[in-house]
Amino acid sequence: MEELTTDDAPESIGPYSQGIASGDRIYVSGQGPVDPDTGEVIQGTPGEQTRRTLQNVAAVLQAGGASLDDVVKATVFVKDMRYYDEVNEVYGELMSPPYPARSAVEVVKLPVDIDVEIEVIAER
């Protein structure tokens, strides 16, 4: 197991790694719309939050020698399913076919006050 860390994604807020490489797989912990330079949640629409979130995911993947193109499974957590279409539109812009397997789950609360969190598994 190899820990993946990067200054281009927010620091973990608990006892977990930004990402882990194990063999050919990369596991990226849930990322949110946090500016890695300031540590602050970006203000914006759920779509803008999704864009920042996927940029953070991409940064962790890059630390492991992969990219969003290598994602085989994603889990999207949204605070309100009313945001689903907006989140999906940005997700579709940044991910490429063949699209990874995916789950989308509405949650009551996330560890910080954000509208979206995304975790992924990639193959390098």
PDB file of N, CA, C and O in Angstrom, residues 25-28 61 70-75 100-101 119-123:
ATOM      1  N   ARG A  25      -4.478  -0.367  -8.616  1.00  0.00           N
ATOM      2  CA  ARG A  25      -5.665   0.411  -8.240  1.00  0.00           C
ATOM      3  C   ARG A  25      -5.291   1.641  -7.425  1.00  0.00           C
ATOM      4  O   ARG A  25      -4.368   1.609  -6.622  1.00  0.00           O
ATOM      5  N   ILE A  26      -6.055   2.692  -7.646  1.00  0.00           N
ATOM      6  CA  ILE A  26      -5.938   3.907  -6.844  1.00  0.00           C
ATOM      7  C   ILE A  26      -7.301   4.176  -6.225  1.00  0.00           C
ATOM      8  O   ILE A  26      -8.324   4.181  -6.919  1.00  0.00           O
ATOM      9  N   TYR A  27      -7.309   4.402  -4.933  1.00  0.00           N
ATOM     10  CA  TYR A  27      -8.518   4.705  -4.186  1.00  0.00           C
ATOM     11  C   TYR A  27      -8.405   6.144  -3.689  1.00  0.00           C
ATOM     12  O   TYR A  27      -7.497   6.454  -2.908  1.00  0.00           O
ATOM     13  N   VAL A  28      -9.294   7.011  -4.166  1.00  0.00           N
ATOM     14  CA  VAL A  28      -9.264   8.412  -3.753  1.00  0.00           C
ATOM     15  C   VAL A  28     -10.359   8.637  -2.735  1.00  0.00           C
ATOM     16  O   VAL A  28     -11.541   8.363  -2.993  1.00  0.00           O
ATOM     17  N   LEU A  61      -5.360  11.723  -8.143  1.00  0.00           N
ATOM     18  CA  LEU A  61      -5.068  10.699  -9.151  1.00  0.00           C
ATOM     19  C   LEU A  61      -3.715  10.952  -9.809  1.00  0.00           C
ATOM     20  O   LEU A  61      -2.931  10.024 -10.018  1.00  0.00           O
ATOM     21  N   ASP A  70      -8.891   7.340 -16.098  1.00  0.00           N
ATOM     22  CA  ASP A  70      -8.604   6.008 -15.569  1.00  0.00           C
ATOM     23  C   ASP A  70      -9.603   5.556 -14.504  1.00  0.00           C
ATOM     24  O   ASP A  70      -9.476   4.457 -13.958  1.00  0.00           O
ATOM     25  N   VAL A  71     -10.587   6.387 -14.191  1.00  0.00           N
ATOM     26  CA  VAL A  71     -11.564   6.059 -13.145  1.00  0.00           C
ATOM     27  C   VAL A  71     -12.476   4.935 -13.635  1.00  0.00           C
ATOM     28  O   VAL A  71     -13.022   4.992 -14.734  1.00  0.00           O
ATOM     29  N   VAL A  72     -12.612   3.899 -12.805  1.00  0.00           N
ATOM     30  CA  VAL A  72     -13.490   2.777 -13.135  1.00  0.00           C
ATOM     31  C   VAL A  72     -14.775   2.786 -12.295  1.00  0.00           C
ATOM     32  O   VAL A  72     -15.765   2.172 -12.663  1.00  0.00           O
ATOM     33  N   LYS A  73     -14.762   3.489 -11.161  1.00  0.00           N
ATOM     34  CA  LYS A  73     -15.942   3.554 -10.279  1.00  0.00           C
ATOM     35  C   LYS A  73     -15.928   4.878  -9.538  1.00  0.00           C
ATOM     36  O   LYS A  73     -14.886   5.304  -9.041  1.00  0.00           O
ATOM     37  N   ALA A  74     -17.059   5.535  -9.495  1.00  0.00           N
ATOM     38  CA  ALA A  74     -17.207   6.781  -8.747  1.00  0.00           C
ATOM     39  C   ALA A  74     -18.439   6.695  -7.865  1.00  0.00           C
ATOM     40  O   ALA A  74     -19.437   6.065  -8.232  1.00  0.00           O
ATOM     41  N   THR A  75     -18.348   7.342  -6.719  1.00  0.00           N
ATOM     42  CA  THR A  75     -19.511   7.507  -5.856  1.00  0.00           C
ATOM     43  C   THR A  75     -19.677   9.000  -5.618  1.00  0.00           C
ATOM     44  O   THR A  75     -18.729   9.676  -5.197  1.00  0.00           O
ATOM     45  N   PRO A 100     -17.194   5.751 -16.134  1.00  0.00           N
ATOM     46  CA  PRO A 100     -17.047   4.747 -15.076  1.00  0.00           C
ATOM     47  C   PRO A 100     -18.397   4.328 -14.504  1.00  0.00           C
ATOM     48  O   PRO A 100     -19.386   5.059 -14.617  1.00  0.00           O
ATOM     49  N   ALA A 101     -18.413   3.173 -13.888  1.00  0.00           N
ATOM     50  CA  ALA A 101     -19.567   2.779 -13.092  1.00  0.00           C
ATOM     51  C   ALA A 101     -19.735   3.840 -12.001  1.00  0.00           C
ATOM     52  O   ALA A 101     -18.752   4.461 -11.571  1.00  0.00           O
ATOM     53  N   GLU A 119     -15.898  10.325  -4.375  1.00  0.00           N
ATOM     54  CA  GLU A 119     -14.779   9.413  -4.186  1.00  0.00           C
ATOM     55  C   GLU A 119     -14.690   8.523  -5.425  1.00  0.00           C
ATOM     56  O   GLU A 119     -15.704   8.275  -6.079  1.00  0.00           O
ATOM     57  N   VAL A 120     -13.476   8.079  -5.747  1.00  0.00           N
ATOM     58  CA  VAL A 120     -13.314   7.261  -6.948  1.00  0.00           C
ATOM     59  C   VAL A 120     -12.323   6.128  -6.717  1.00  0.00           C
ATOM     60  O   VAL A 120     -11.495   6.166  -5.808  1.00  0.00           O
ATOM     61  N   ILE A 121     -12.428   5.153  -7.604  1.00  0.00           N
ATOM     62  CA  ILE A 121     -11.441   4.081  -7.742  1.00  0.00           C
ATOM     63  C   ILE A 121     -10.968   4.132  -9.187  1.00  0.00           C
ATOM     64  O   ILE A 121     -11.783   4.234 -10.109  1.00  0.00           O
ATOM     65  N   ALA A 122      -9.656   4.101  -9.374  1.00  0.00           N
ATOM     66  CA  ALA A 122      -9.081   4.161 -10.727  1.00  0.00           C
ATOM     67  C   ALA A 122      -8.099   3.020 -10.917  1.00  0.00           C
ATOM     68  O   ALA A 122      -7.607   2.425  -9.944  1.00  0.00           O
ATOM     69  N   GLU A 123      -7.823   2.724 -12.166  1.00  0.00           N
ATOM     70  CA  GLU A 123      -6.846   1.707 -12.507  1.00  0.00           C
ATOM     71  C   GLU A 123      -5.741   2.392 -13.322  1.00  0.00           C
ATOM     72  O   GLU A 123      -6.006   3.078 -14.297  1.00  0.00           O
TER      73      GLU A 123
END
